[in-house]
Coordinates of C-alpha atoms in Angstrom, one line a residue:
Chain A
M1 CA 0.0 0.0 0.0
R2 CA 1.4 3.4 -0.9
F3 CA 0.5 6.8 0.7
K4 CA 1.0 10.3 -0.4
W5 CA 3.3 11.6 2.3
F6 CA 6.3 13.9 2.9
G7 CA 9.1 12.8 0.6
E8 CA 12.3 11.4 2.0
Y9 CA 14.2 14.6 1.0
W10 CA 11.8 16.9 2.9
T11 CA 11.6 14.6 5.9
G12 CA 15.4 14.8 6.2
V13 CA 15.4 18.6 5.9
A14 CA 12.6 18.9 8.5
L15 CA 14.4 16.6 11.0
M16 CA 17.7 18.5 10.5
L17 CA 16.1 21.9 11.0
V18 CA 14.4 20.8 14.2
L19 CA 17.3 18.8 15.7
A20 CA 20.0 21.4 14.9
T21 CA 17.9 24.3 16.0
L22 CA 17.0 22.4 19.2
A23 CA 20.7 21.7 19.9
A24 CA 21.7 25.3 19.3
W25 CA 18.9 26.5 21.6
L26 CA 20.0 24.1 24.3
A27 CA 23.6 25.3 23.9
I28 CA 22.5 29.0 24.2
R29 CA 20.4 28.3 27.3
G30 CA 23.2 26.3 28.9
K31 CA 21.2 23.1 28.8
L32 CA 23.1 21.0 26.3
D33 CA 25.0 19.3 29.1
L34 CA 21.7 17.6 30.2
Y35 CA 22.4 15.4 27.1
V36 CA 26.1 15.4 26.3
H37 CA 29.4 15.7 28.1
P38 CA 30.5 19.4 28.2
R39 CA 33.5 18.5 26.1
Y40 CA 31.2 18.1 23.1
I41 CA 29.4 21.4 23.4
W42 CA 31.6 23.4 21.0
F43 CA 31.9 20.7 18.5
T44 CA 28.1 20.2 18.5
V45 CA 27.4 23.9 18.1
V46 CA 29.9 24.4 15.3
M47 CA 28.7 21.3 13.4
C48 CA 25.0 22.2 13.9
G49 CA 25.7 25.7 12.7
A50 CA 27.5 24.4 9.6
G51 CA 24.7 21.9 9.0
L52 CA 22.0 24.5 9.2
L53 CA 23.9 26.7 6.8
A54 CA 24.4 23.9 4.3
V55 CA 20.7 22.9 4.5
L56 CA 19.5 26.4 3.9
L57 CA 22.0 26.9 1.0
G58 CA 20.9 23.5 -0.4
L59 CA 17.3 24.9 -0.5
A60 CA 18.1 28.4 -1.7
V61 CA 21.1 28.3 -4.0
K62 CA 20.0 28.5 -7.7
G63 CA 20.9 25.3 -9.5
T64 CA 20.0 22.9 -6.7
H65 CA 16.9 20.8 -7.3
Q66 CA 14.3 19.7 -4.8
P67 CA 11.8 16.9 -5.3
P68 CA 8.1 17.6 -4.7
L69 CA 7.1 18.1 -1.0
F70 CA 4.7 15.1 -1.1
Q71 CA 5.5 11.8 -2.8
R72 CA 3.9 8.3 -2.9
R73 CA 5.7 6.2 -0.3
G74 CA 5.3 2.7 1.1
A75 CA 3.5 2.2 4.4
A76 CA 6.7 1.5 6.3
A77 CA 8.6 4.5 5.0
A78 CA 5.5 6.8 5.7
A79 CA 5.2 5.4 9.2
I80 CA 8.9 5.9 9.9
G81 CA 8.7 9.5 8.7
A82 CA 5.6 10.1 10.9
V83 CA 7.2 8.6 14.0
C84 CA 10.4 10.7 13.5
L85 CA 8.3 13.9 13.1
L86 CA 6.2 13.1 16.1
L87 CA 9.4 12.6 18.2
C88 CA 10.6 16.0 17.0
M89 CA 7.3 17.6 18.1
V90 CA 7.6 16.0 21.6
M91 CA 11.2 17.2 21.8
V92 CA 10.1 20.7 21.1
V93 CA 7.2 20.6 23.6
L94 CA 8.7 18.8 26.6
R95 CA 10.9 20.8 28.9
P96 CA 14.5 19.5 28.9
V97 CA 15.4 17.9 32.2
G98 CA 18.1 15.5 33.4
L99 CA 17.6 11.8 34.0
T100 CA 15.3 10.9 36.9
S101 CA 15.2 8.5 39.9
S102 CA 13.4 6.0 37.6
A103 CA 16.6 5.5 35.6
A104 CA 18.7 5.5 38.7
S105 CA 16.6 2.7 40.3
Q106 CA 17.0 0.6 37.2
R107 CA 20.8 0.9 37.3
D108 CA 21.3 0.6 41.0
A109 CA 24.8 -0.9 40.7
N110 CA 27.1 1.5 42.6
A111 CA 29.8 -1.1 43.2
A112 CA 29.9 -2.2 39.6
A113 CA 29.4 1.2 38.2
L114 CA 32.0 3.2 40.1
S115 CA 35.7 2.4 40.1
L116 CA 38.5 4.0 42.1
N117 CA 39.6 5.6 38.8
D118 CA 36.4 7.7 38.8
S119 CA 37.5 9.3 42.0
T120 CA 40.6 10.8 43.6
A121 CA 39.4 10.1 47.1
S122 CA 41.2 7.5 49.3
V123 CA 40.7 6.0 52.7
A124 CA 43.8 7.9 53.9
D125 CA 41.9 11.2 53.3
L126 CA 39.3 10.2 55.9
A127 CA 42.0 10.2 58.6
A128 CA 44.0 13.2 57.3
P129 CA 44.5 15.9 60.0
D130 CA 43.2 18.7 57.6
A131 CA 39.8 16.9 57.3
A132 CA 40.3 16.8 53.5
Y133 CA 37.1 14.7 53.3
Q134 CA 35.0 17.8 53.9
R135 CA 35.7 18.8 50.3
F136 CA 34.4 15.4 49.0
T137 CA 31.5 15.5 46.6
A138 CA 28.9 12.7 46.2
K139 CA 31.2 11.0 43.7
E140 CA 34.1 10.7 46.2
W141 CA 31.8 9.5 49.1
A142 CA 30.0 7.0 46.8
A143 CA 33.4 5.6 45.6
L144 CA 34.7 5.2 49.2
L145 CA 31.5 3.6 50.4
A146 CA 31.4 1.2 47.5
Q147 CA 34.8 -0.1 48.4
N148 CA 34.8 0.0 52.2
A149 CA 32.1 -1.4 54.3
D150 CA 33.8 -0.7 57.7
P151 CA 31.6 1.8 59.7
G152 CA 34.6 2.7 61.9
L153 CA 36.2 4.5 58.9
F154 CA 33.3 6.7 58.3
E155 CA 31.6 7.3 61.7
G156 CA 31.3 10.9 62.7
K157 CA 32.6 12.3 59.3
K158 CA 30.5 15.2 58.1
A159 CA 29.4 15.6 54.5
N160 CA 27.4 18.2 52.5
L161 CA 25.9 16.7 49.5
T162 CA 23.4 17.5 46.7
G163 CA 21.5 14.9 44.9
F164 CA 18.0 13.5 44.1
V165 CA 16.0 11.1 46.2
S166 CA 16.0 7.5 44.8
P167 CA 14.6 4.5 46.6
G168 CA 17.4 2.2 45.4
A169 CA 17.1 -1.4 44.5
A170 CA 16.3 -2.6 48.0
N171 CA 13.5 0.0 48.4
N172 CA 14.4 0.2 52.2
P173 CA 11.7 2.2 54.2
S174 CA 14.4 3.7 56.4
V175 CA 17.2 4.4 53.9
F176 CA 17.0 6.3 50.6
Q177 CA 19.7 6.9 48.2
L178 CA 20.9 10.5 47.5
S179 CA 21.9 10.0 43.9
R180 CA 23.6 11.7 41.0
F181 CA 24.5 10.4 37.5
I182 CA 28.1 10.2 36.3
I183 CA 28.5 10.4 32.5
S184 CA 31.4 9.8 30.1
C185 CA 29.9 10.8 26.8
C186 CA 26.2 11.3 26.9
A187 CA 23.1 10.6 29.0
V188 CA 22.8 7.1 27.6
D189 CA 26.0 5.9 29.4
A190 CA 24.9 7.5 32.7
R191 CA 25.7 5.5 35.8
P192 CA 24.1 6.3 39.1
I193 CA 26.3 7.1 42.1
S194 CA 24.5 7.1 45.5
V195 CA 25.1 7.8 49.1
P196 CA 22.7 6.0 51.4
V197 CA 20.8 8.4 53.7
Y198 CA 19.1 7.2 57.0
Q199 CA 15.6 8.6 57.5
P200 CA 12.9 6.3 58.9
N201 CA 9.8 6.5 56.8
W202 CA 11.6 8.8 54.3
K203 CA 8.8 8.5 51.7
A204 CA 6.5 10.6 53.9
A205 CA 9.1 13.4 54.0
Y206 CA 10.7 13.4 50.6
P207 CA 9.1 12.4 47.3
E208 CA 11.1 10.3 44.8
N209 CA 13.2 12.4 42.4
Q210 CA 13.2 15.4 44.7
W211 CA 16.5 17.2 44.7
L212 CA 17.9 17.8 48.2
E213 CA 20.8 19.6 49.8
V214 CA 21.8 17.4 52.8
S215 CA 24.2 18.1 55.6
G216 CA 24.9 15.3 58.0
S217 CA 27.3 12.8 59.5
F218 CA 28.0 9.2 58.7
I219 CA 26.9 6.5 61.2
A220 CA 26.7 2.8 61.4
N221 CA 23.2 1.9 60.1
P222 CA 20.9 1.1 63.1
D223 CA 18.5 -0.7 60.8
S224 CA 18.8 -3.3 58.0
G225 CA 20.5 -2.3 54.7
P226 CA 23.9 -0.8 53.9
P227 CA 26.4 -0.9 56.9
V228 CA 27.2 2.9 56.7
V229 CA 24.6 5.6 56.2
L230 CA 24.4 9.4 56.3
R231 CA 22.3 10.7 59.2
I232 CA 20.5 14.0 58.2
E233 CA 21.3 17.0 60.3
Q234 CA 19.8 19.5 57.8
A235 CA 18.0 18.9 54.5
K236 CA 16.7 21.5 52.1
K237 CA 14.6 20.8 49.0
V238 CA 16.2 22.5 46.0
P239 CA 15.4 22.6 42.3
E240 CA 17.4 20.4 39.8
P241 CA 20.8 22.2 39.5
A242 CA 21.9 23.6 36.2
E243 CA 24.5 20.8 36.0
P244 CA 22.8 17.7 37.4
Y245 CA 25.5 15.2 36.3
V246 CA 29.0 14.7 37.6
Y247 CA 31.9 13.9 35.4
Chain B
M1 CA 26.6 42.3 -4.6
E2 CA 24.1 42.1 -7.5
Q3 CA 25.6 38.7 -8.5
A4 CA 25.3 37.5 -4.9
L5 CA 21.6 38.5 -4.9
R6 CA 21.1 36.5 -8.1
I7 CA 22.4 33.2 -6.9
F8 CA 19.7 32.8 -4.3
H9 CA 16.0 31.8 -4.4
W10 CA 15.3 34.4 -1.7
R11 CA 11.8 33.1 -1.0
K12 CA 13.1 29.6 -0.1
L13 CA 15.9 31.1 2.1
V14 CA 13.3 33.2 4.0
I15 CA 11.0 30.2 4.5
G16 CA 14.0 28.2 5.8
L17 CA 15.0 30.9 8.2
A18 CA 11.4 31.4 9.3
A19 CA 11.1 27.6 10.1
I20 CA 14.2 27.9 12.3
G21 CA 12.7 30.9 14.0
V22 CA 9.3 29.1 14.6
I23 CA 11.1 26.0 16.1
A24 CA 13.3 28.2 18.4
T25 CA 10.3 30.3 19.5
A26 CA 8.1 27.2 20.1
R27 CA 10.9 25.7 22.2
N28 CA 11.3 28.9 24.1
A29 CA 7.6 29.2 24.8
T30 CA 7.2 25.6 26.0
D31 CA 10.2 25.9 28.3
Y32 CA 7.9 27.6 30.8
M33 CA 5.2 24.9 30.7
A34 CA 5.6 22.4 33.5
L35 CA 4.0 19.3 31.8
D36 CA 3.6 16.5 34.3
V37 CA 4.7 13.5 32.4
P38 CA 5.6 10.0 33.8
R39 CA 9.3 9.7 34.8
Q40 CA 9.8 6.8 32.4
L41 CA 8.6 8.9 29.5
Q42 CA 10.8 11.8 30.6
D43 CA 13.8 9.4 30.7
F44 CA 12.9 8.0 27.3
M45 CA 12.9 11.5 25.9
T46 CA 16.2 12.4 27.6
F47 CA 17.9 9.2 26.3
A48 CA 16.5 9.7 22.7
T49 CA 17.5 13.4 22.6
S50 CA 20.9 12.5 24.0
I51 CA 21.6 9.9 21.3
L52 CA 20.4 12.3 18.6
V53 CA 22.3 15.4 19.8
E54 CA 25.5 13.4 20.4
S55 CA 25.4 11.6 17.0
L56 CA 24.3 14.5 14.8
P57 CA 27.6 16.4 14.7
F58 CA 29.4 13.2 13.7
I59 CA 26.8 12.3 11.1
L60 CA 27.1 15.9 9.7
L61 CA 30.9 15.6 9.6
G62 CA 30.6 12.3 7.8
I63 CA 28.2 13.7 5.2
F64 CA 30.5 16.7 4.6
L65 CA 33.4 14.4 4.0
S66 CA 31.3 12.1 1.9
V67 CA 30.1 15.0 -0.3
A68 CA 33.7 16.3 -0.6
V69 CA 34.9 12.8 -1.7
Q70 CA 32.0 12.5 -4.3
V71 CA 32.1 16.0 -5.7
W72 CA 35.6 17.4 -5.4
L73 CA 37.8 14.3 -5.6
P74 CA 38.5 12.8 -9.0
R75 CA 36.8 9.5 -9.6
T76 CA 39.9 7.4 -9.2
A77 CA 41.7 9.6 -6.7
I78 CA 41.4 7.0 -3.9
T79 CA 41.3 3.7 -5.7
R80 CA 44.4 4.4 -7.8
W81 CA 46.6 4.7 -4.7
L82 CA 45.4 1.4 -3.3
P83 CA 47.3 -1.8 -4.0
A84 CA 45.8 -4.3 -6.5
K85 CA 46.1 -7.3 -4.2
G86 CA 42.8 -7.8 -2.4
W87 CA 44.2 -8.5 1.1
L88 CA 46.7 -5.7 1.0
R89 CA 44.1 -3.3 -0.3
R90 CA 41.8 -4.2 2.6
L91 CA 44.7 -3.8 5.0
Y92 CA 45.3 -0.2 3.7
I93 CA 41.5 0.5 3.8
S94 CA 41.3 -0.6 7.4
C95 CA 43.8 2.1 8.3
F96 CA 41.8 4.9 6.7
G97 CA 40.5 5.8 10.1
V98 CA 44.0 7.1 11.0
F99 CA 43.3 10.1 8.7
L100 CA 39.6 10.3 9.4
P101 CA 39.2 10.1 13.2
V102 CA 35.4 10.3 13.4
C103 CA 33.4 7.8 15.3
E104 CA 31.1 5.1 13.8
C105 CA 28.1 7.3 13.0
G106 CA 30.3 9.6 10.9
N107 CA 31.9 6.7 9.0
L108 CA 28.7 5.4 7.5
P109 CA 28.0 8.5 5.3
L110 CA 31.7 8.4 4.3
A111 CA 31.5 4.7 3.5
R112 CA 28.5 5.5 1.2
G113 CA 30.6 8.2 -0.5
L114 CA 33.6 5.8 -0.9
V115 CA 31.3 3.1 -2.5
A116 CA 30.0 5.8 -4.9
R117 CA 33.7 6.5 -5.7
G118 CA 34.7 3.0 -6.5
L119 CA 35.3 1.0 -3.3
T120 CA 33.6 -2.4 -3.4
P121 CA 30.9 -3.1 -0.8
A122 CA 33.2 -5.7 0.8
E123 CA 35.9 -3.1 1.1
S124 CA 33.5 -0.6 2.5
L125 CA 32.6 -3.1 5.2
T126 CA 36.3 -3.4 6.1
F127 CA 36.5 0.4 6.4
L128 CA 33.3 0.6 8.5
L129 CA 34.4 -2.1 10.9
A130 CA 38.0 -0.9 11.4
A131 CA 37.8 2.9 11.2
P132 CA 36.0 3.6 14.5
I133 CA 38.7 1.7 16.4
L134 CA 41.8 2.1 14.3
N135 CA 41.9 5.9 14.6
P136 CA 44.2 8.0 16.8
I137 CA 41.5 9.4 19.1
T138 CA 40.0 6.0 20.0
L139 CA 43.4 4.4 20.5
F140 CA 44.5 7.4 22.6
T141 CA 41.4 7.4 24.8
T142 CA 41.7 3.6 25.3
W143 CA 45.3 4.1 26.5
Q144 CA 44.2 6.9 28.7
A145 CA 41.4 4.8 30.3
F146 CA 43.7 1.7 30.8
P147 CA 47.2 3.3 31.2
G148 CA 48.7 0.3 32.9
D149 CA 47.1 -2.3 30.8
F150 CA 48.8 -2.5 27.4
K151 CA 47.1 -5.8 26.6
I152 CA 43.6 -4.1 26.4
L153 CA 44.9 -1.6 23.9
L154 CA 46.7 -4.2 21.8
A155 CA 43.8 -6.7 21.9
R156 CA 41.4 -4.0 20.8
A157 CA 43.5 -2.7 17.9
F158 CA 44.6 -6.1 16.6
G159 CA 41.1 -7.5 17.2
A160 CA 39.5 -4.8 15.1
L161 CA 42.1 -5.2 12.4
L162 CA 41.6 -8.9 12.3
I163 CA 37.7 -8.8 12.3
A164 CA 37.5 -6.0 9.7
N165 CA 39.9 -7.8 7.3
V166 CA 38.4 -11.3 7.7
V167 CA 34.8 -10.0 7.3
G168 CA 36.0 -8.0 4.3
W169 CA 37.7 -11.0 2.8
L170 CA 34.7 -13.3 3.3
F171 CA 32.3 -10.8 1.6
S172 CA 34.8 -10.2 -1.2
K173 CA 34.1 -13.8 -2.2
H174 CA 30.6 -12.8 -3.2
R175 CA 30.6 -12.7 -7.0
R176 CA 27.9 -10.1 -7.4
Q177 CA 29.0 -7.4 -5.0
E178 CA 26.1 -5.1 -5.8
E179 CA 23.7 -7.7 -4.2
L180 CA 25.3 -6.8 -0.8
L181 CA 23.8 -3.3 -1.2
K182 CA 20.3 -2.1 -1.0
P183 CA 18.8 -1.7 -4.5
E184 CA 17.8 1.9 -3.7
F185 CA 21.4 2.8 -2.9
V186 CA 22.7 1.1 -6.0
A187 CA 20.2 3.0 -8.1
A188 CA 21.1 6.3 -6.5
C189 CA 24.9 5.6 -7.2
R190 CA 24.1 4.8 -10.8
A191 CA 22.0 7.9 -11.3
E192 CA 24.8 10.0 -9.8
E193 CA 27.3 8.4 -12.2
K194 CA 25.1 9.3 -15.2
A195 CA 24.3 12.8 -14.1
H196 CA 26.4 15.7 -15.5
H197 CA 26.8 18.4 -12.9
H198 CA 28.4 21.5 -14.2
E199 CA 28.3 23.4 -10.9
R200 CA 30.1 21.6 -8.0
V201 CA 28.9 23.8 -5.2
S202 CA 25.2 23.3 -6.0
H203 CA 25.8 19.6 -6.7
G204 CA 27.4 19.2 -3.3
L205 CA 24.6 21.1 -1.5
E206 CA 22.0 19.0 -3.3
L207 CA 23.8 15.8 -2.2
F208 CA 24.1 17.0 1.3
N209 CA 20.3 17.4 1.7
K210 CA 19.7 14.1 -0.1
E211 CA 21.9 12.3 2.4
L212 CA 20.1 13.9 5.3
G213 CA 16.8 12.4 3.9
T214 CA 18.4 8.9 3.9
L215 CA 20.4 9.0 7.1
L216 CA 18.4 11.1 9.6
P217 CA 15.2 8.9 9.7
A218 CA 17.5 5.9 10.3
L219 CA 19.3 7.7 13.1
F220 CA 15.9 8.7 14.7
I221 CA 14.7 5.1 14.6
G222 CA 17.9 3.8 16.0
A223 CA 17.7 6.4 18.8
I224 CA 14.0 5.5 19.6
I225 CA 14.8 1.8 19.9
A226 CA 18.0 2.4 21.9
A227 CA 16.1 4.8 24.3
A228 CA 13.2 2.4 24.7
V229 CA 15.6 -0.5 25.6
Q230 CA 17.4 1.8 28.1
V231 CA 14.0 2.5 29.8
L232 CA 12.5 -1.0 29.7
V233 CA 15.5 -3.3 30.3
P234 CA 16.9 -3.0 33.8
R235 CA 20.7 -2.8 33.5
D236 CA 21.4 -4.3 36.9
V237 CA 19.9 -7.6 35.7
L238 CA 22.6 -7.7 33.0
L239 CA 25.4 -6.7 35.3
S240 CA 24.7 -9.2 38.0
V241 CA 26.6 -11.9 36.0
G242 CA 29.9 -9.9 36.0
G243 CA 31.9 -12.7 37.7
S244 CA 31.2 -15.5 35.1
T245 CA 34.0 -15.9 32.6
I246 CA 31.9 -16.7 29.5
L247 CA 28.6 -15.0 30.5
S248 CA 30.4 -11.8 31.3
I249 CA 31.7 -11.5 27.7
A250 CA 28.2 -12.0 26.3
V251 CA 26.7 -9.5 28.8
M252 CA 29.3 -6.8 28.0
M253 CA 28.6 -7.3 24.3
V254 CA 24.8 -7.0 24.8
L255 CA 25.6 -3.9 26.9
A256 CA 27.7 -2.5 24.0
F257 CA 24.8 -3.2 21.6
V258 CA 22.3 -1.5 23.8
V259 CA 24.3 1.5 25.0
A260 CA 25.5 2.4 21.5
I261 CA 28.2 4.7 22.9
C262 CA 30.6 6.6 20.7
S263 CA 33.9 4.7 20.1
N264 CA 36.0 7.7 20.9
V265 CA 35.0 7.6 24.6
D266 CA 33.7 4.1 25.2
A267 CA 36.9 3.0 27.0
F268 CA 36.0 5.4 29.8
F269 CA 32.6 3.8 30.1
A270 CA 34.1 0.3 30.0
L271 CA 36.6 1.3 32.7
A272 CA 33.8 1.5 35.3
F273 CA 33.2 -2.3 34.8
S274 CA 36.9 -3.3 35.0
N275 CA 36.6 -4.1 38.7
T276 CA 33.8 -6.6 38.3
F277 CA 34.1 -7.9 34.8
S278 CA 36.9 -10.0 33.2
V279 CA 39.5 -8.4 31.0
G280 CA 38.3 -10.5 28.1
S281 CA 34.7 -9.1 28.5
I282 CA 36.1 -5.5 28.5
V283 CA 38.0 -6.3 25.3
S284 CA 34.9 -7.8 23.7
F285 CA 32.9 -4.7 24.6
L286 CA 35.6 -2.4 23.1
V287 CA 35.9 -4.4 19.9
F288 CA 32.2 -5.3 19.3
G289 CA 30.5 -2.0 20.4
P290 CA 32.0 0.3 17.7
M291 CA 31.2 -2.2 15.0
I292 CA 27.7 -3.3 15.8
D293 CA 25.0 -1.6 17.9
I294 CA 21.4 -0.6 17.7
K295 CA 22.0 2.8 16.2
M296 CA 24.7 1.7 13.8
L297 CA 22.6 -1.2 12.4
S298 CA 19.7 1.2 11.8
L299 CA 22.2 3.6 9.9
M300 CA 23.8 0.7 8.0
R301 CA 20.4 -0.5 6.9
T302 CA 20.3 2.6 4.6
T303 CA 23.1 1.1 2.5
Y304 CA 23.3 -2.7 3.0
T305 CA 20.7 -5.5 2.6
A306 CA 19.2 -7.1 5.8
K307 CA 20.9 -10.4 4.8
T308 CA 24.3 -8.7 4.6
L309 CA 23.8 -7.0 7.9
G310 CA 22.7 -10.3 9.5
L311 CA 25.8 -12.1 8.3
V312 CA 28.1 -9.2 9.4
T313 CA 26.5 -9.1 12.8
A314 CA 26.8 -12.9 13.3
L315 CA 30.5 -12.8 12.2
V316 CA 31.5 -9.8 14.3
T317 CA 29.6 -11.4 17.3
L318 CA 31.5 -14.7 17.0
F319 CA 34.9 -13.1 16.5
S320 CA 34.4 -10.7 19.4
L321 CA 33.4 -13.5 21.6
A322 CA 36.4 -15.6 20.5
I323 CA 38.8 -12.6 21.1
G324 CA 37.3 -12.1 24.6
L325 CA 37.7 -15.8 25.4
G326 CA 41.2 -15.8 24.1
V327 CA 42.2 -12.8 26.2
N328 CA 40.6 -14.4 29.3
Y329 CA 42.4 -17.6 28.6
A330 CA 45.8 -15.9 28.0
F331 CA 45.7 -13.5 30.9

């Protein structure tokens, strides 16, 4: 069965205009790093600019030929074109945000996902006289907690962390995960890093995916679950930060 | 100035610019709308957009190079420098990536351009399989990610060289090379051969827009499937078998297929699994991923038949598995 539908040529032009304009808009608004590692931003902007220029010149320079806007196409080709254009429309309408706790729960593999190479923190820092650990971010704490289960190393150490609330794989009613994503290239390779936070009946206090700024100290877990947890001393609900991922 | 004014269809240019303005304005306006969508759908959109935005610059670079090869290089400029002996020719072709360090998405449009300029389909497969790995950026980042582990770098480089050349050799035995390609692509190449273009710039621009029409829908479909898999298949189920020698190789290859990460940085991603997965499985991930993944298969389908791609996938899977097992056995 064949339909009269946007031709292949014009589908490509439309997809290019939407995607490159969207990428440029994201870059201008400082939101492109929700999708790709910051090292790619300039390359993306330059290539999208060059691509948009080439598309426009391909349409406007005399001597270039364009096929008719509508052509008879097979059902599969027409459906693919329609799905692509629909995705473009949703991309334009939906507000860009980072990955949520839903993706974090699905990839709750801190130990497998985080190696010492991701972090410069070491156990020696925990005992350093200058309390170097106070500068640790969620990445450093998550790396240390993934590799050391001895509560004695962590007890009493203070931490100030920002992350989103995630139930974790165990869905423990007294412990939630304060999570961030670490990315190497783009959001697809995002790996969650999490610090367990002790808060009995936490679901009543904090909705899933809520971003929090938490200050507290590490303690041995009084309930079931991970051996070391962060006890909240102060917690403030905050909006998703401009840079939600860590690198 | 008057001449510059005459070379444009101004109406078309204004319509194109207006379209960009409408898209940017719509995006800006909807940025203030807080639509409450399920988190899984939100993640699906983040994954799909991420794949598209990350791949687009490489695809565009590949199309620019492909157009340059087809329009500005003389017909025999590449083939005349290649040795006549098949195996030596493929060995040279597998090193093209040294001069064209783009990742796998960018290599596909270039491979199309190279076929249009005289490379056989079997040779284009050798190029496609080798170039994403045998290029300075990929090799450098692999070394950066595993600085104390020379065996991973060597196994990756020689593994890619071996697979690309063996697969190219096997497909070179096919008597009717054109049958490896999609009929539509063959027809387009023939039409290009017959056409007489007097003006190179307008010909190049026309080719650029035509290639977008072929490649971007394929990229979108690849991104949609990859994003759906990311949302629907729990990754921790896969990773729970990290300790098993043979299963870990299979799992890392499935992960490479699903994640579809750019070959230039995939070593940093693999690094995170080096504590729990065997060295062989890391090597299999690094060899298999740049050659075959969801997004790449969708892009390759614009050029090769489904039968060709099925065979290529089976061969690359078997060889990557064997290389992983060999590394596990040796180290």
